[in-house]
PDB file of C-alpha atoms and ligand atoms in Angstrom:
ATOM      1  CA  MET A   1     -25.531 -10.155  22.172  1.00  0.00           C
ATOM      2  CA  CYS A   2     -26.276 -11.139  18.555  1.00  0.00           C
ATOM      3  CA  ILE A   3     -28.008  -7.804  17.879  1.00  0.00           C
ATOM      4  CA  MET A   4     -24.947  -5.982  19.313  1.00  0.00           C
ATOM      5  CA  ARG A   5     -22.675  -7.967  17.012  1.00  0.00           C
ATOM      6  CA  VAL A   6     -24.793  -7.070  13.903  1.00  0.00           C
ATOM      7  CA  ARG A   7     -24.821  -3.444  14.948  1.00  0.00           C
ATOM      8  CA  GLU A   8     -20.991  -3.473  15.307  1.00  0.00           C
ATOM      9  CA  MET A   9     -20.673  -4.942  11.861  1.00  0.00           C
ATOM     10  CA  ASP A  10     -23.097  -2.364  10.441  1.00  0.00           C
ATOM     11  CA  ILE A  11     -21.103   0.484  11.983  1.00  0.00           C
ATOM     12  CA  GLU A  12     -17.893  -0.969  10.601  1.00  0.00           C
ATOM     13  CA  LEU A  13     -19.447  -1.226   7.103  1.00  0.00           C
ATOM     14  CA  TYR A  14     -20.643   2.402   7.170  1.00  0.00           C
ATOM     15  CA  ARG A  15     -17.259   3.509   8.511  1.00  0.00           C
ATOM     16  CA  ASN A  16     -15.460   1.820   5.672  1.00  0.00           C
ATOM     17  CA  TYR A  17     -17.915   3.125   3.140  1.00  0.00           C
ATOM     18  CA  PHE A  18     -17.501   6.791   4.243  1.00  0.00           C
ATOM     19  CA  ASN A  19     -13.701   6.340   4.466  1.00  0.00           C
ATOM     20  CA  THR A  20     -13.666   5.143   0.863  1.00  0.00           C
ATOM     21  CA  LEU A  21     -15.780   8.134  -0.180  1.00  0.00           C
ATOM     22  CA  GLU A  22     -13.428  10.466   1.704  1.00  0.00           C
ATOM     23  CA  ALA A  23     -10.324   9.008  -0.022  1.00  0.00           C
ATOM     24  CA  GLY A  24     -11.840   9.938  -3.373  1.00  0.00           C
ATOM     25  CA  ARG A  25     -13.556   7.508  -5.749  1.00  0.00           C
ATOM     26  CA  GLU A  26     -10.936   7.596  -8.535  1.00  0.00           C
ATOM     27  CA  PRO A  27      -8.536   6.051  -9.147  1.00  0.00           C
ATOM     28  CA  GLY A  28      -9.873   2.845  -7.673  1.00  0.00           C
ATOM     29  CA  TRP A  29      -6.341   1.597  -6.964  1.00  0.00           C
ATOM     30  CA  GLN A  30      -5.375   4.397  -4.595  1.00  0.00           C
ATOM     31  CA  TYR A  31      -4.508   3.087  -1.142  1.00  0.00           C
ATOM     32  CA  ASN A  32      -6.971   4.581   1.411  1.00  0.00           C
ATOM     33  CA  GLU A  33      -4.712   5.855   4.179  1.00  0.00           C
ATOM     34  CA  LEU A  34      -7.653   7.363   6.023  1.00  0.00           C
ATOM     35  CA  LYS A  35      -8.983   3.895   6.834  1.00  0.00           C
ATOM     36  CA  PRO A  36      -7.181   2.582   9.940  1.00  0.00           C
ATOM     37  CA  CYS A  37      -5.282  -0.590   9.774  1.00  0.00           C
ATOM     38  CA  GLY A  38      -4.504  -2.522  13.004  1.00  0.00           C
ATOM     39  CA  VAL A  39      -5.001  -0.249  16.004  1.00  0.00           C
ATOM     40  CA  ASN A  40      -7.908   2.137  15.326  1.00  0.00           C
ATOM     41  CA  TYR A  41      -6.541   5.608  15.889  1.00  0.00           C
ATOM     42  CA  ASN A  42      -9.798   7.056  14.434  1.00  0.00           C
ATOM     43  CA  SER A  43     -11.494   6.050  17.632  1.00  0.00           C
ATOM     44  CA  ALA A  44     -12.114   8.914  20.120  1.00  0.00           C
ATOM     45  CA  LEU A  45     -11.539   6.535  22.983  1.00  0.00           C
ATOM     46  CA  CYS A  46      -8.211   5.363  21.611  1.00  0.00           C
ATOM     47  CA  ALA A  47      -7.093   9.042  21.138  1.00  0.00           C
ATOM     48  CA  LEU A  48      -8.151  10.014  24.663  1.00  0.00           C
ATOM     49  CA  TRP A  49      -6.321   6.999  26.081  1.00  0.00           C
ATOM     50  CA  TYR A  50      -3.198   7.353  23.984  1.00  0.00           C
ATOM     51  CA  ASP A  51      -1.022   9.622  26.141  1.00  0.00           C
ATOM     52  CA  MET A  52      -1.646   7.647  29.307  1.00  0.00           C
ATOM     53  CA  HIS A  53      -1.169   4.361  27.447  1.00  0.00           C
ATOM     54  CA  HIS A  54       2.071   5.347  25.777  1.00  0.00           C
ATOM     55  CA  GLY A  55       3.201   7.295  28.860  1.00  0.00           C
ATOM     56  CA  ARG A  56       3.721   3.974  30.525  1.00  0.00           C
ATOM     57  CA  PHE A  57       6.814   3.276  28.488  1.00  0.00           C
ATOM     58  CA  ARG A  58       7.691   6.618  26.775  1.00  0.00           C
ATOM     59  CA  ASP A  59       8.966   9.895  28.075  1.00  0.00           C
ATOM     60  CA  PHE A  60       7.501  12.340  25.508  1.00  0.00           C
ATOM     61  CA  GLN A  61       9.466  15.333  26.845  1.00  0.00           C
ATOM     62  CA  LYS A  62      12.757  13.519  26.647  1.00  0.00           C
ATOM     63  CA  GLU A  63      12.017  12.162  23.177  1.00  0.00           C
ATOM     64  CA  GLY A  64      11.144  15.656  21.932  1.00  0.00           C
ATOM     65  CA  LYS A  65      14.260  17.179  23.385  1.00  0.00           C
ATOM     66  CA  GLU A  66      16.491  14.472  21.785  1.00  0.00           C
ATOM     67  CA  ILE A  67      14.866  14.841  18.373  1.00  0.00           C
ATOM     68  CA  ILE A  68      15.233  18.695  18.420  1.00  0.00           C
ATOM     69  CA  ALA A  69      18.895  18.396  19.369  1.00  0.00           C
ATOM     70  CA  LEU A  70      19.485  15.680  16.720  1.00  0.00           C
ATOM     71  CA  LEU A  71      17.942  17.853  13.997  1.00  0.00           C
ATOM     72  CA  GLY A  72      19.651  20.987  15.297  1.00  0.00           C
ATOM     73  CA  LEU A  73      16.355  22.879  14.854  1.00  0.00           C
ATOM     74  CA  ASP A  74      16.323  26.647  15.598  1.00  0.00           C
ATOM     75  CA  THR A  75      13.718  29.371  15.900  1.00  0.00           C
ATOM     76  CA  ASP A  76      13.947  30.357  12.200  1.00  0.00           C
ATOM     77  CA  GLN A  77      13.095  26.921  10.985  1.00  0.00           C
ATOM     78  CA  THR A  78      10.031  24.889  10.075  1.00  0.00           C
ATOM     79  CA  VAL A  79       9.238  21.250  10.641  1.00  0.00           C
ATOM     80  CA  ILE A  80       6.550  18.891   9.446  1.00  0.00           C
ATOM     81  CA  ASP A  81       5.327  16.274  11.965  1.00  0.00           C
ATOM     82  CA  MET A  82       3.872  13.533   9.803  1.00  0.00           C
ATOM     83  CA  GLY A  83       1.418  11.346  11.832  1.00  0.00           C
ATOM     84  CA  CYS A  84       1.532  13.840  14.765  1.00  0.00           C
ATOM     85  CA  GLY A  85      -0.898  11.803  16.839  1.00  0.00           C
ATOM     86  CA  THR A  86      -1.926  13.630  19.994  1.00  0.00           C
ATOM     87  CA  GLY A  87       0.728  16.258  19.357  1.00  0.00           C
ATOM     88  CA  ALA A  88       3.366  15.691  21.967  1.00  0.00           C
ATOM     89  CA  PHE A  89       6.288  16.353  19.536  1.00  0.00           C
ATOM     90  CA  ALA A  90       4.492  19.128  17.658  1.00  0.00           C
ATOM     91  CA  VAL A  91       3.864  21.048  20.901  1.00  0.00           C
ATOM     92  CA  HIS A  92       7.459  20.542  22.046  1.00  0.00           C
ATOM     93  CA  ALA A  93       8.856  21.547  18.615  1.00  0.00           C
ATOM     94  CA  ALA A  94       6.663  24.722  18.446  1.00  0.00           C
ATOM     95  CA  ARG A  95       8.599  26.097  21.346  1.00  0.00           C
ATOM     96  CA  HIS A  96      11.897  25.690  19.457  1.00  0.00           C
ATOM     97  CA  CYS A  97      11.129  26.582  15.901  1.00  0.00           C
ATOM     98  CA  ARG A  98       9.168  29.082  13.825  1.00  0.00           C
ATOM     99  CA  LYS A  99       6.387  26.813  12.549  1.00  0.00           C
ATOM    100  CA  VAL A 100       5.249  23.282  12.856  1.00  0.00           C
ATOM    101  CA  TYR A 101       2.924  21.566  10.356  1.00  0.00           C
ATOM    102  CA  ALA A 102       1.193  18.844  12.385  1.00  0.00           C
ATOM    103  CA  VAL A 103      -0.416  16.299  10.019  1.00  0.00           C
ATOM    104  CA  ASP A 104      -2.480  13.240  10.837  1.00  0.00           C
ATOM    105  CA  VAL A 105      -5.177  11.140   9.165  1.00  0.00           C
ATOM    106  CA  SER A 106      -7.166  10.795  12.377  1.00  0.00           C
ATOM    107  CA  ARG A 107      -9.602  13.570  13.348  1.00  0.00           C
ATOM    108  CA  ALA A 108      -9.701  12.159  16.896  1.00  0.00           C
ATOM    109  CA  MET A 109      -5.960  12.308  17.353  1.00  0.00           C
ATOM    110  CA  LEU A 110      -5.824  15.828  15.800  1.00  0.00           C
ATOM    111  CA  ARG A 111      -8.521  16.993  18.266  1.00  0.00           C
ATOM    112  CA  CYS A 112      -6.328  15.951  21.187  1.00  0.00           C
ATOM    113  CA  ALA A 113      -3.263  17.601  19.566  1.00  0.00           C
ATOM    114  CA  ARG A 114      -5.188  20.944  19.005  1.00  0.00           C
ATOM    115  CA  ARG A 115      -6.370  20.859  22.589  1.00  0.00           C
ATOM    116  CA  LYS A 116      -2.779  20.386  23.803  1.00  0.00           C
ATOM    117  CA  ALA A 117      -1.534  23.273  21.656  1.00  0.00           C
ATOM    118  CA  LYS A 118      -4.383  25.536  22.938  1.00  0.00           C
ATOM    119  CA  LYS A 119      -3.611  24.678  26.509  1.00  0.00           C
ATOM    120  CA  ALA A 120       0.137  25.544  25.923  1.00  0.00           C
ATOM    121  CA  LYS A 121      -1.054  28.829  24.268  1.00  0.00           C
ATOM    122  CA  LEU A 122       0.953  28.037  21.145  1.00  0.00           C
ATOM    123  CA  ASN A 123      -0.180  29.624  17.828  1.00  0.00           C
ATOM    124  CA  ASN A 124       2.645  28.543  15.492  1.00  0.00           C
ATOM    125  CA  ILE A 125       1.258  25.056  14.780  1.00  0.00           C
ATOM    126  CA  GLU A 126      -0.810  24.430  11.662  1.00  0.00           C
ATOM    127  CA  PHE A 127      -2.867  21.321  11.889  1.00  0.00           C
ATOM    128  CA  HIS A 128      -3.814  19.371   8.793  1.00  0.00           C
ATOM    129  CA  ARG A 129      -5.877  16.285   8.284  1.00  0.00           C
ATOM    130  CA  GLY A 130      -3.991  14.133   5.811  1.00  0.00           C
ATOM    131  CA  GLY A 131      -1.085  11.772   5.593  1.00  0.00           C
ATOM    132  CA  PHE A 132       1.971  10.568   3.703  1.00  0.00           C
ATOM    133  CA  LEU A 133      -0.147  10.024   0.548  1.00  0.00           C
ATOM    134  CA  THR A 134      -2.582  12.933   0.757  1.00  0.00           C
ATOM    135  CA  TYR A 135      -1.104  15.890   2.579  1.00  0.00           C
ATOM    136  CA  GLU A 136      -0.241  18.823   0.263  1.00  0.00           C
ATOM    137  CA  HIS A 137       2.466  20.997   1.697  1.00  0.00           C
ATOM    138  CA  GLU A 138       1.671  24.406   0.238  1.00  0.00           C
ATOM    139  CA  ALA A 139       4.277  26.352   2.143  1.00  0.00           C
ATOM    140  CA  LYS A 140       8.013  26.461   1.329  1.00  0.00           C
ATOM    141  CA  PRO A 141       9.866  23.136   1.674  1.00  0.00           C
ATOM    142  CA  ALA A 142      10.400  22.481   5.430  1.00  0.00           C
ATOM    143  CA  ASP A 143      13.803  22.407   7.067  1.00  0.00           C
ATOM    144  CA  ALA A 144      13.011  19.120   8.776  1.00  0.00           C
ATOM    145  CA  ILE A 145      10.463  16.350   8.818  1.00  0.00           C
ATOM    146  CA  VAL A 146       9.735  14.119  11.781  1.00  0.00           C
ATOM    147  CA  SER A 147       7.634  10.954  11.777  1.00  0.00           C
ATOM    148  CA  THR A 148       7.444   8.650  14.731  1.00  0.00           C
ATOM    149  CA  ALA A 149       5.706   5.255  14.787  1.00  0.00           C
ATOM    150  CA  VAL A 150       3.659   6.015  11.663  1.00  0.00           C
ATOM    151  CA  LEU A 151       5.134   4.629   8.427  1.00  0.00           C
ATOM    152  CA  HIS A 152       4.213   1.064   9.300  1.00  0.00           C
ATOM    153  CA  HIS A 153       0.592   1.918   8.552  1.00  0.00           C
ATOM    154  CA  LEU A 154       1.438   1.770   4.831  1.00  0.00           C
ATOM    155  CA  PRO A 155       2.232  -1.366   2.736  1.00  0.00           C
ATOM    156  CA  ASP A 156       5.741  -1.233   1.144  1.00  0.00           C
ATOM    157  CA  PHE A 157       4.751   0.115  -2.261  1.00  0.00           C
ATOM    158  CA  TRP A 158       2.911   3.002  -0.592  1.00  0.00           C
ATOM    159  CA  LYS A 159       5.772   3.507   1.957  1.00  0.00           C
ATOM    160  CA  LEU A 160       8.088   4.412  -0.906  1.00  0.00           C
ATOM    161  CA  THR A 161       5.479   6.616  -2.551  1.00  0.00           C
ATOM    162  CA  GLY A 162       4.964   8.384   0.745  1.00  0.00           C
ATOM    163  CA  LEU A 163       8.638   8.853   1.404  1.00  0.00           C
ATOM    164  CA  ARG A 164       9.103  10.340  -2.044  1.00  0.00           C
ATOM    165  CA  ARG A 165       6.258  12.774  -1.330  1.00  0.00           C
ATOM    166  CA  LEU A 166       8.001  13.675   1.937  1.00  0.00           C
ATOM    167  CA  ALA A 167      11.265  14.327   0.066  1.00  0.00           C
ATOM    168  CA  ARG A 168       9.507  16.835  -2.077  1.00  0.00           C
ATOM    169  CA  MET A 169       8.252  18.651   1.013  1.00  0.00           C
ATOM    170  CA  CYS A 170      11.764  18.870   2.436  1.00  0.00           C
ATOM    171  CA  LYS A 171      14.454  21.348   1.263  1.00  0.00           C
ATOM    172  CA  ALA A 172      17.737  20.025  -0.109  1.00  0.00           C
ATOM    173  CA  GLY A 173      20.058  19.392   2.819  1.00  0.00           C
ATOM    174  CA  GLY A 174      17.071  19.280   5.216  1.00  0.00           C
ATOM    175  CA  LYS A 175      16.687  16.500   7.753  1.00  0.00           C
ATOM    176  CA  LEU A 176      14.343  13.624   8.164  1.00  0.00           C
ATOM    177  CA  TYR A 177      13.991  11.842  11.568  1.00  0.00           C
ATOM    178  CA  LEU A 178      11.932   8.712  11.254  1.00  0.00           C
ATOM    179  CA  PHE A 179      11.388   6.268  14.098  1.00  0.00           C
ATOM    180  CA  ASP A 180       9.403   3.096  13.478  1.00  0.00           C
ATOM    181  CA  VAL A 181       8.857  -0.544  14.127  1.00  0.00           C
ATOM    182  CA  VAL A 182      11.212  -2.276  11.571  1.00  0.00           C
ATOM    183  CA  PHE A 183      12.229  -5.941  11.654  1.00  0.00           C
ATOM    184  CA  SER A 184      15.935  -6.660  11.812  1.00  0.00           C
ATOM    185  CA  PHE A 185      15.887 -10.197  13.158  1.00  0.00           C
ATOM    186  CA  ASN A 186      16.738 -13.418  11.247  1.00  0.00           C
ATOM    187  CA  VAL A 187      13.526 -14.166   9.325  1.00  0.00           C
ATOM    188  CA  ASP A 188      13.957 -17.955   9.742  1.00  0.00           C
ATOM    189  CA  GLU A 189      13.618 -17.349  13.466  1.00  0.00           C
ATOM    190  CA  TYR A 190      10.584 -15.069  13.313  1.00  0.00           C
ATOM    191  CA  LYS A 191       8.393 -17.185  15.558  1.00  0.00           C
ATOM    192  CA  SER A 192      10.744 -17.097  18.569  1.00  0.00           C
ATOM    193  CA  HIS A 193      11.498 -13.393  18.047  1.00  0.00           C
ATOM    194  CA  LEU A 194       7.847 -12.341  17.856  1.00  0.00           C
ATOM    195  CA  ASP A 195       6.889 -14.577  20.860  1.00  0.00           C
ATOM    196  CA  GLU A 196       9.702 -12.998  22.848  1.00  0.00           C
ATOM    197  CA  TRP A 197       8.624  -9.463  21.836  1.00  0.00           C
ATOM    198  CA  VAL A 198       5.058 -10.150  22.968  1.00  0.00           C
ATOM    199  CA  LYS A 199       6.236 -11.723  26.197  1.00  0.00           C
ATOM    200  CA  SER A 200       8.716  -9.000  27.139  1.00  0.00           C
ATOM    201  CA  THR A 201       6.134  -6.288  26.278  1.00  0.00           C
ATOM    202  CA  ALA A 202       3.531  -7.952  28.589  1.00  0.00           C
ATOM    203  CA  GLU A 203       6.073  -8.045  31.432  1.00  0.00           C
ATOM    204  CA  ARG A 204       7.383  -4.509  30.913  1.00  0.00           C
ATOM    205  CA  ILE A 205       4.282  -2.643  29.921  1.00  0.00           C
ATOM    206  CA  GLY A 206       1.305  -4.877  30.505  1.00  0.00           C
ATOM    207  CA  PRO A 207      -1.171  -7.143  28.685  1.00  0.00           C
ATOM    208  CA  ALA A 208      -3.009  -4.368  26.820  1.00  0.00           C
ATOM    209  CA  PHE A 209       0.136  -3.294  24.993  1.00  0.00           C
ATOM    210  CA  ALA A 210       1.157  -6.935  24.366  1.00  0.00           C
ATOM    211  CA  ALA A 211      -2.203  -7.317  22.655  1.00  0.00           C
ATOM    212  CA  GLU A 212      -1.343  -4.270  20.536  1.00  0.00           C
ATOM    213  CA  VAL A 213       1.926  -5.860  19.554  1.00  0.00           C
ATOM    214  CA  LYS A 214       0.054  -8.949  18.324  1.00  0.00           C
ATOM    215  CA  THR A 215      -2.342  -6.684  16.302  1.00  0.00           C
ATOM    216  CA  HIS A 216       0.696  -4.846  14.886  1.00  0.00           C
ATOM    217  CA  VAL A 217       2.384  -7.915  13.617  1.00  0.00           C
ATOM    218  CA  ARG A 218      -0.887  -9.424  12.208  1.00  0.00           C
ATOM    219  CA  GLU A 219      -2.550  -6.336  10.654  1.00  0.00           C
ATOM    220  CA  GLU A 220       0.027  -3.602  10.223  1.00  0.00           C
ATOM    221  CA  TYR A 221       2.901  -3.351   7.733  1.00  0.00           C
ATOM    222  CA  SER A 222       6.272  -3.307   9.518  1.00  0.00           C
ATOM    223  CA  THR A 223       9.018  -4.263   6.996  1.00  0.00           C
ATOM    224  CA  PHE A 224      12.672  -5.352   7.055  1.00  0.00           C
ATOM    225  CA  ASP A 225      15.607  -3.090   7.830  1.00  0.00           C
ATOM    226  CA  TRP A 226      17.123  -3.644   4.379  1.00  0.00           C
ATOM    227  CA  VAL A 227      13.856  -2.690   2.654  1.00  0.00           C
ATOM    228  CA  MET A 228      13.697   0.517   4.718  1.00  0.00           C
ATOM    229  CA  GLU A 229      17.304   1.407   3.960  1.00  0.00           C
ATOM    230  CA  GLY A 230      16.772   0.830   0.216  1.00  0.00           C
ATOM    231  CA  MET A 231      13.616   2.948   0.356  1.00  0.00           C
ATOM    232  CA  PHE A 232      15.350   6.004   1.915  1.00  0.00           C
ATOM    233  CA  GLU A 233      18.007   5.884  -0.805  1.00  0.00           C
ATOM    234  CA  ARG A 234      15.348   5.614  -3.576  1.00  0.00           C
ATOM    235  CA  ALA A 235      13.236   8.375  -2.110  1.00  0.00           C
ATOM    236  CA  GLY A 236      16.162  10.872  -2.150  1.00  0.00           C
ATOM    237  CA  PHE A 237      17.323  10.668   1.429  1.00  0.00           C
ATOM    238  CA  ALA A 238      20.869   9.657   2.604  1.00  0.00           C
ATOM    239  CA  ILE A 239      20.948   7.844   5.932  1.00  0.00           C
ATOM    240  CA  GLU A 240      23.277   9.592   8.353  1.00  0.00           C
ATOM    241  CA  LYS A 241      22.553   7.435  11.407  1.00  0.00           C
ATOM    242  CA  ALA A 242      20.530   4.314  11.965  1.00  0.00           C
ATOM    243  CA  ASN A 243      20.046   3.518  15.599  1.00  0.00           C
ATOM    244  CA  TYR A 244      18.786  -0.052  15.911  1.00  0.00           C
ATOM    245  CA  GLN A 245      17.520  -0.120  19.440  1.00  0.00           C
ATOM    246  CA  ASN A 246      16.644  -3.814  19.290  1.00  0.00           C
ATOM    247  CA  ASP A 247      15.248  -6.296  16.683  1.00  0.00           C
ATOM    248  CA  PHE A 248      12.062  -4.214  16.296  1.00  0.00           C
ATOM    249  CA  MET A 249      12.737  -0.460  16.864  1.00  0.00           C
ATOM    250  CA  VAL A 250      14.855   1.809  14.832  1.00  0.00           C
ATOM    251  CA  ALA A 251      15.492   5.581  14.576  1.00  0.00           C
ATOM    252  CA  TYR A 252      16.862   6.918  11.279  1.00  0.00           C
ATOM    253  CA  LEU A 253      18.359  10.345  10.752  1.00  0.00           C
ATOM    254  CA  CYS A 254      18.556  11.186   7.103  1.00  0.00           C
ATOM    255  CA  THR A 255      19.551  14.143   4.964  1.00  0.00           C
ATOM    256  CA  ARG A 256      17.563  15.148   1.907  1.00  0.00           C
ATOM    257  CA  LYS A 257      19.895  14.737  -1.063  1.00  0.00           C
ATOM    258  CA  GLY A 258      20.235  17.606  -3.523  1.00  0.00           C
ATOM    259  CA  GLU A 259      18.861  15.832  -6.594  1.00  0.00           C
ATOM    260  CA  SER A 260      15.375  16.712  -7.781  1.00  0.00           C
ATOM    261  CA  ILE A 261      12.701  13.991  -7.278  1.00  0.00           C
TER     262      ILE A 261
HETATM  263  C1  LIG B   1       1.349   5.099  16.989  1.00  0.00           C
HETATM  264  S1  LIG B   1       0.636   6.680  16.584  1.00  0.00           S
HETATM  265  C2  LIG B   1       2.043   7.704  16.670  1.00  0.00           C
HETATM  266  C3  LIG B   1       1.685   9.155  17.007  1.00  0.00           C
HETATM  267  C4  LIG B   1       2.890  10.052  17.284  1.00  0.00           C
HETATM  268  N1  LIG B   1       3.736  10.248  16.154  1.00  0.00           N
HETATM  269  C5  LIG B   1       3.670   9.462  18.395  1.00  0.00           C
HETATM  270  O1  LIG B   1       4.903   9.190  18.217  1.00  0.00           O
HETATM  271  O2  LIG B   1       3.135   9.387  19.500  1.00  0.00           O
HETATM  272  C6  LIG B   1       0.334   6.512  14.868  1.00  0.00           C
HETATM  273  C7  LIG B   1      -0.346   7.711  14.251  1.00  0.00           C
HETATM  274  O3  LIG B   1      -0.196   7.677  12.811  1.00  0.00           O
HETATM  275  C8  LIG B   1      -1.402   8.139  12.261  1.00  0.00           C
HETATM  276  N2  LIG B   1      -1.440   7.615  10.890  1.00  0.00           N
HETATM  277  C9  LIG B   1      -1.758   6.387  10.418  1.00  0.00           C
HETATM  278  N3  LIG B   1      -1.595   6.267   9.135  1.00  0.00           N
HETATM  279  C10 LIG B   1      -1.121   7.455   8.686  1.00  0.00           C
HETATM  280  C11 LIG B   1      -0.669   8.020   7.440  1.00  0.00           C
HETATM  281  N4  LIG B   1      -0.839   7.266   6.353  1.00  0.00           N
HETATM  282  N5  LIG B   1      -0.283   9.261   7.378  1.00  0.00           N
HETATM  283  C12 LIG B   1      -0.163  10.030   8.506  1.00  0.00           C
HETATM  284  N6  LIG B   1      -0.551   9.605   9.730  1.00  0.00           N
HETATM  285  C13 LIG B   1      -1.017   8.339   9.813  1.00  0.00           C
HETATM  286  C14 LIG B   1      -2.507   7.622  13.172  1.00  0.00           C
HETATM  287  O4  LIG B   1      -3.657   8.283  13.023  1.00  0.00           O
HETATM  288  C15 LIG B   1      -1.876   7.849  14.512  1.00  0.00           C
HETATM  289  O5  LIG B   1      -2.092   9.132  15.041  1.00  0.00           O
END
């Protein structure tokens, strides 16, 4: 048991070491987005399990359809899926637009996404390993950007930096659809809200996802609604719609303002 524990710690140390190397040695202050925080999406098991796990409470087809309709994407247009995960949206979008740039920091998630695209015989998806802070969009600015359940992996300072980078990848007048876990409850009552979130998740989805909710709150970086709204503004996006589904989930539809960033 003890040897197992030491081995686990060793593996974690090596993993962090290689992640740090991968992120580049200089400057030493750069946030390492390749290193997972909270749920470990770099794990092959987590990636393989992802669709089944999320499929318990999400309808990926319906989500994709709604996002495409909201963005008004057509077959001449391009879209970046930032934090594409196992590729559900990217594969759906590829059938409706000219090109999809599917970007994720996790090799394991990208492997599943590539497999999905191959199975669907789609050849208009470009996969890139990278993220909000490291992906370089070398093509023309995209018509739209989508990012679902990803931004909370960055602390606030890096969220704004990442959003400003996204704004530069998006054409003026282009759209951003961003869905994330964002806190909009009264902060003085955080304990009861968070307890209720965990409890209702356990009832609706099951204990494994309730445990993920706890990890999310403890180790990931969800922020306040008013912080998010200020960030879009400062990143060069105007919010068109903010759909607060409850105290924790929000979908924003934004337009890239004309000003240069
Ligand atoms: C909860 S999953 C969401 C995946 C997919 N967008 C979806 O809606 O199913 C979070 C994903 O974000 C990726 N990720 C984490 N930090 C990231 C970053 N800084 N930039 C891009 N992707 C990131 C993870 O590897 C993981 O695939």
